């Protein structure tokens, strides 16, 4: 019987002390980075040693990120934050997933997309569209579609982009969203707007959005192909119920929820830095789906 099949019968998640209690059950691990390994500015205290122990156990590790940047740029970020390249096998990003779909052009939504794109990115990240054969424009009346890859709040925001989005929606042009995260947590614990919130606003205006990354099936198919490991022998580790846990569940992969990430403020914590299990259960019941495991942080024990 698979690990996934047996764990599905649990009505509530297990709360192990750390990943060390789970490592023998799985052959591969799909790790979110932001909210699990680091907060964008610094690694979490126990993350590096935990990842080292997973690798010492001989396990396959794929960094699975909703970043709109390609894997190579995410590798550079991880190296800057102290995570050596030897500690993981692959980086699979939402940005890579979107680029692959745009370049292949085989999916129905992409076959006659056009080449003129309204490119929405952080200032200085226009390079993210390089190599796609696109003609970027800042005029929604000249665009065939919107390519949303990154944003830098508060300078860039849903409210600030609203007139541009409204004009594009009135023309009926689709949006390709290369980062479906709606919020990201910063080192100060505050939640900032992320591209998925822009995509949500565009849908509310009547626009069509094609999203890439977690929780969508395409990116999990890539992970399964790269790892060569059956879904039942993989564990996804992430801090977002909407993306990491829901995406893993849809792909038939077990999930370990990290409470200290994006949902941290919605949970109760002890003075010793432990998350209250009952507050986790309430969160899962309210927002779901429930993961197989829940831990306060990405830690070995």
PDB file of C-alpha atoms in Angstrom, residues 99-238:
ATOM      1  CA  UNK A  99       8.248  29.989 -20.838  1.00  0.00           C
ATOM      2  CA  UNK A 100       8.059  26.331 -21.869  1.00  0.00           C
ATOM      3  CA  UNK A 101       4.367  26.653 -22.699  1.00  0.00           C
ATOM      4  CA  UNK A 102       4.896  29.857 -24.678  1.00  0.00           C
ATOM      5  CA  UNK A 103       7.806  28.417 -26.649  1.00  0.00           C
ATOM      6  CA  UNK A 104       6.085  25.106 -27.387  1.00  0.00           C
ATOM      7  CA  UNK A 105       2.831  26.769 -28.438  1.00  0.00           C
ATOM      8  CA  UNK A 106       1.106  23.402 -28.541  1.00  0.00           C
ATOM      9  CA  UNK A 107      -1.588  23.972 -25.948  1.00  0.00           C
ATOM     10  CA  UNK A 108      -4.888  25.369 -27.280  1.00  0.00           C
ATOM     11  CA  UNK A 109      -4.592  28.664 -25.376  1.00  0.00           C
ATOM     12  CA  UNK A 110      -1.180  29.358 -26.896  1.00  0.00           C
ATOM     13  CA  UNK A 111      -1.532  28.321 -30.535  1.00  0.00           C
ATOM     14  CA  UNK A 112      -2.709  31.695 -31.831  1.00  0.00           C
ATOM     15  CA  UNK A 113      -1.663  33.924 -28.975  1.00  0.00           C
ATOM     16  CA  UNK A 114       0.191  36.543 -31.014  1.00  0.00           C
ATOM     17  CA  UNK A 115       3.602  38.059 -30.341  1.00  0.00           C
ATOM     18  CA  UNK A 116       2.835  41.506 -28.896  1.00  0.00           C
ATOM     19  CA  UNK A 117       2.738  41.275 -25.104  1.00  0.00           C
ATOM     20  CA  UNK A 118       1.941  43.764 -22.398  1.00  0.00           C
ATOM     21  CA  UNK A 119       4.818  42.829 -20.088  1.00  0.00           C
ATOM     22  CA  UNK A 120       4.225  43.293 -16.340  1.00  0.00           C
ATOM     23  CA  UNK A 121       7.443  42.825 -14.362  1.00  0.00           C
ATOM     24  CA  UNK A 122       9.500  44.474 -11.652  1.00  0.00           C
ATOM     25  CA  UNK A 123      11.545  47.421 -12.897  1.00  0.00           C
ATOM     26  CA  UNK A 124      14.753  46.032 -14.394  1.00  0.00           C
ATOM     27  CA  UNK A 125      13.369  42.521 -14.975  1.00  0.00           C
ATOM     28  CA  UNK A 126      12.295  42.985 -18.575  1.00  0.00           C
ATOM     29  CA  UNK A 127      14.903  40.337 -19.431  1.00  0.00           C
ATOM     30  CA  UNK A 128      12.499  37.677 -18.151  1.00  0.00           C
ATOM     31  CA  UNK A 129      10.800  37.748 -21.555  1.00  0.00           C
ATOM     32  CA  UNK A 130      14.066  37.434 -23.499  1.00  0.00           C
ATOM     33  CA  UNK A 131      14.329  34.543 -25.918  1.00  0.00           C
ATOM     34  CA  UNK A 132      10.585  34.096 -26.337  1.00  0.00           C
ATOM     35  CA  UNK A 133      10.327  35.911 -29.657  1.00  0.00           C
ATOM     36  CA  UNK A 134       7.907  38.441 -28.189  1.00  0.00           C
ATOM     37  CA  UNK A 135       7.526  42.162 -28.792  1.00  0.00           C
ATOM     38  CA  UNK A 136       6.909  43.838 -25.420  1.00  0.00           C
ATOM     39  CA  UNK A 137       4.687  46.910 -25.316  1.00  0.00           C
ATOM     40  CA  UNK A 138       3.341  49.135 -22.566  1.00  0.00           C
ATOM     41  CA  UNK A 139       0.209  49.925 -24.557  1.00  0.00           C
ATOM     42  CA  UNK A 140      -2.757  47.617 -23.814  1.00  0.00           C
ATOM     43  CA  UNK A 141      -4.338  48.656 -27.131  1.00  0.00           C
ATOM     44  CA  UNK A 142      -1.335  47.257 -29.035  1.00  0.00           C
ATOM     45  CA  UNK A 143      -1.015  44.004 -27.064  1.00  0.00           C
ATOM     46  CA  UNK A 144      -2.171  40.536 -28.061  1.00  0.00           C
ATOM     47  CA  UNK A 145      -1.908  39.313 -24.475  1.00  0.00           C
ATOM     48  CA  UNK A 146      -0.552  40.206 -21.035  1.00  0.00           C
ATOM     49  CA  UNK A 147       2.533  38.443 -19.664  1.00  0.00           C
ATOM     50  CA  UNK A 148       2.636  38.855 -15.879  1.00  0.00           C
ATOM     51  CA  UNK A 149       5.905  37.627 -14.356  1.00  0.00           C
ATOM     52  CA  UNK A 150       6.755  39.688 -11.260  1.00  0.00           C
ATOM     53  CA  UNK A 151       5.940  42.848  -9.322  1.00  0.00           C
ATOM     54  CA  UNK A 152       7.547  45.104  -6.725  1.00  0.00           C
ATOM     55  CA  UNK A 153       5.040  46.347  -4.143  1.00  0.00           C
ATOM     56  CA  UNK A 154       4.189  48.942  -3.036  1.00  0.00           C
ATOM     57  CA  UNK A 155       5.510  50.804  -6.101  1.00  0.00           C
ATOM     58  CA  UNK A 156       3.634  48.321  -8.271  1.00  0.00           C
ATOM     59  CA  UNK A 157       0.184  47.262  -7.082  1.00  0.00           C
ATOM     60  CA  UNK A 158      -3.184  45.973  -8.163  1.00  0.00           C
ATOM     61  CA  UNK A 159      -4.631  49.458  -7.649  1.00  0.00           C
ATOM     62  CA  UNK A 160      -1.847  51.104  -9.635  1.00  0.00           C
ATOM     63  CA  UNK A 161      -2.258  48.709 -12.559  1.00  0.00           C
ATOM     64  CA  UNK A 162      -6.068  48.829 -12.465  1.00  0.00           C
ATOM     65  CA  UNK A 163      -6.589  51.279 -15.384  1.00  0.00           C
ATOM     66  CA  UNK A 164      -4.229  49.304 -17.601  1.00  0.00           C
ATOM     67  CA  UNK A 165      -5.888  46.008 -16.648  1.00  0.00           C
ATOM     68  CA  UNK A 166      -9.358  47.422 -17.234  1.00  0.00           C
ATOM     69  CA  UNK A 167      -8.420  48.556 -20.734  1.00  0.00           C
ATOM     70  CA  UNK A 168      -6.903  45.167 -21.558  1.00  0.00           C
ATOM     71  CA  UNK A 169      -9.951  43.329 -20.186  1.00  0.00           C
ATOM     72  CA  UNK A 170     -12.258  45.504 -22.286  1.00  0.00           C
ATOM     73  CA  UNK A 171     -10.399  44.262 -25.364  1.00  0.00           C
ATOM     74  CA  UNK A 172     -10.684  40.637 -24.258  1.00  0.00           C
ATOM     75  CA  UNK A 173      -6.988  39.826 -24.418  1.00  0.00           C
ATOM     76  CA  UNK A 174      -5.806  36.918 -22.213  1.00  0.00           C
ATOM     77  CA  UNK A 175      -3.256  37.054 -19.413  1.00  0.00           C
ATOM     78  CA  UNK A 176      -0.433  34.569 -18.899  1.00  0.00           C
ATOM     79  CA  UNK A 177       0.458  34.571 -15.186  1.00  0.00           C
ATOM     80  CA  UNK A 178       3.914  33.190 -14.403  1.00  0.00           C
ATOM     81  CA  UNK A 179       3.558  33.550 -10.626  1.00  0.00           C
ATOM     82  CA  UNK A 180       0.172  32.616  -9.137  1.00  0.00           C
ATOM     83  CA  UNK A 181       1.113  33.506  -5.538  1.00  0.00           C
ATOM     84  CA  UNK A 182      -1.299  36.171  -4.292  1.00  0.00           C
ATOM     85  CA  UNK A 183       0.853  37.239  -1.346  1.00  0.00           C
ATOM     86  CA  UNK A 184       4.381  36.733  -0.133  1.00  0.00           C
ATOM     87  CA  UNK A 185       5.650  37.000   3.405  1.00  0.00           C
ATOM     88  CA  UNK A 186       8.639  39.210   4.130  1.00  0.00           C
ATOM     89  CA  UNK A 187      11.220  39.071   6.879  1.00  0.00           C
ATOM     90  CA  UNK A 188       9.147  41.493   8.969  1.00  0.00           C
ATOM     91  CA  UNK A 189       6.219  39.076   8.862  1.00  0.00           C
ATOM     92  CA  UNK A 190       4.029  41.348   6.748  1.00  0.00           C
ATOM     93  CA  UNK A 191       2.226  40.072   3.673  1.00  0.00           C
ATOM     94  CA  UNK A 192       2.864  41.920   0.420  1.00  0.00           C
ATOM     95  CA  UNK A 193       0.919  41.759  -2.829  1.00  0.00           C
ATOM     96  CA  UNK A 194       2.150  39.228  -5.386  1.00  0.00           C
ATOM     97  CA  UNK A 195       1.284  38.656  -9.063  1.00  0.00           C
ATOM     98  CA  UNK A 196      -1.493  36.161  -8.383  1.00  0.00           C
ATOM     99  CA  UNK A 197      -3.498  38.984  -6.827  1.00  0.00           C
ATOM    100  CA  UNK A 198      -3.189  40.924 -10.094  1.00  0.00           C
ATOM    101  CA  UNK A 199      -4.397  37.858 -12.002  1.00  0.00           C
ATOM    102  CA  UNK A 200      -7.335  37.524  -9.615  1.00  0.00           C
ATOM    103  CA  UNK A 201      -8.263  41.172 -10.214  1.00  0.00           C
ATOM    104  CA  UNK A 202      -8.072  40.654 -13.978  1.00  0.00           C
ATOM    105  CA  UNK A 203     -10.419  37.670 -13.772  1.00  0.00           C
ATOM    106  CA  UNK A 204     -12.829  39.770 -11.702  1.00  0.00           C
ATOM    107  CA  UNK A 205     -12.874  42.262 -14.605  1.00  0.00           C
ATOM    108  CA  UNK A 206     -13.917  39.456 -16.933  1.00  0.00           C
ATOM    109  CA  UNK A 207     -10.443  38.713 -18.265  1.00  0.00           C
ATOM    110  CA  UNK A 208      -9.146  35.241 -19.070  1.00  0.00           C
ATOM    111  CA  UNK A 209      -6.081  34.086 -17.116  1.00  0.00           C
ATOM    112  CA  UNK A 210      -3.811  31.117 -17.852  1.00  0.00           C
ATOM    113  CA  UNK A 211      -1.698  30.484 -14.752  1.00  0.00           C
ATOM    114  CA  UNK A 212       1.506  28.505 -14.344  1.00  0.00           C
ATOM    115  CA  UNK A 213       3.099  26.986 -11.269  1.00  0.00           C
ATOM    116  CA  UNK A 214       1.577  25.493  -8.152  1.00  0.00           C
ATOM    117  CA  UNK A 215      -1.189  24.273  -7.773  1.00  0.00           C
ATOM    118  CA  UNK A 216      -1.535  23.593 -11.524  1.00  0.00           C
ATOM    119  CA  UNK A 217      -0.933  20.116 -12.907  1.00  0.00           C
ATOM    120  CA  UNK A 218       1.596  20.992 -15.610  1.00  0.00           C
ATOM    121  CA  UNK A 219       4.425  21.860 -13.221  1.00  0.00           C
ATOM    122  CA  UNK A 220       3.910  18.658 -11.206  1.00  0.00           C
ATOM    123  CA  UNK A 221       4.161  16.596 -14.383  1.00  0.00           C
ATOM    124  CA  UNK A 222       7.558  18.214 -14.941  1.00  0.00           C
ATOM    125  CA  UNK A 223       8.675  17.283 -11.416  1.00  0.00           C
ATOM    126  CA  UNK A 224       7.541  13.693 -11.848  1.00  0.00           C
ATOM    127  CA  UNK A 225       9.419  13.442 -15.141  1.00  0.00           C
ATOM    128  CA  UNK A 226      12.628  14.991 -13.783  1.00  0.00           C
ATOM    129  CA  UNK A 227      12.645  12.948 -10.585  1.00  0.00           C
ATOM    130  CA  UNK A 228      11.663   9.607 -12.101  1.00  0.00           C
ATOM    131  CA  UNK A 229       9.919   8.883  -8.793  1.00  0.00           C
ATOM    132  CA  UNK A 230       6.261   7.818  -8.482  1.00  0.00           C
ATOM    133  CA  UNK A 231       3.940  10.378  -6.921  1.00  0.00           C
ATOM    134  CA  UNK A 232       3.319   8.089  -3.926  1.00  0.00           C
ATOM    135  CA  UNK A 233       7.030   8.213  -3.036  1.00  0.00           C
ATOM    136  CA  UNK A 234       7.326  12.017  -3.123  1.00  0.00           C
ATOM    137  CA  UNK A 235       6.707  14.498  -0.308  1.00  0.00           C
ATOM    138  CA  UNK A 236       5.918  18.134  -1.109  1.00  0.00           C
ATOM    139  CA  UNK A 237       6.960  20.612   1.588  1.00  0.00           C
ATOM    140  CA  UNK A 238       5.497  24.099   1.522  1.00  0.00           C
TER     141      UNK A 238
END
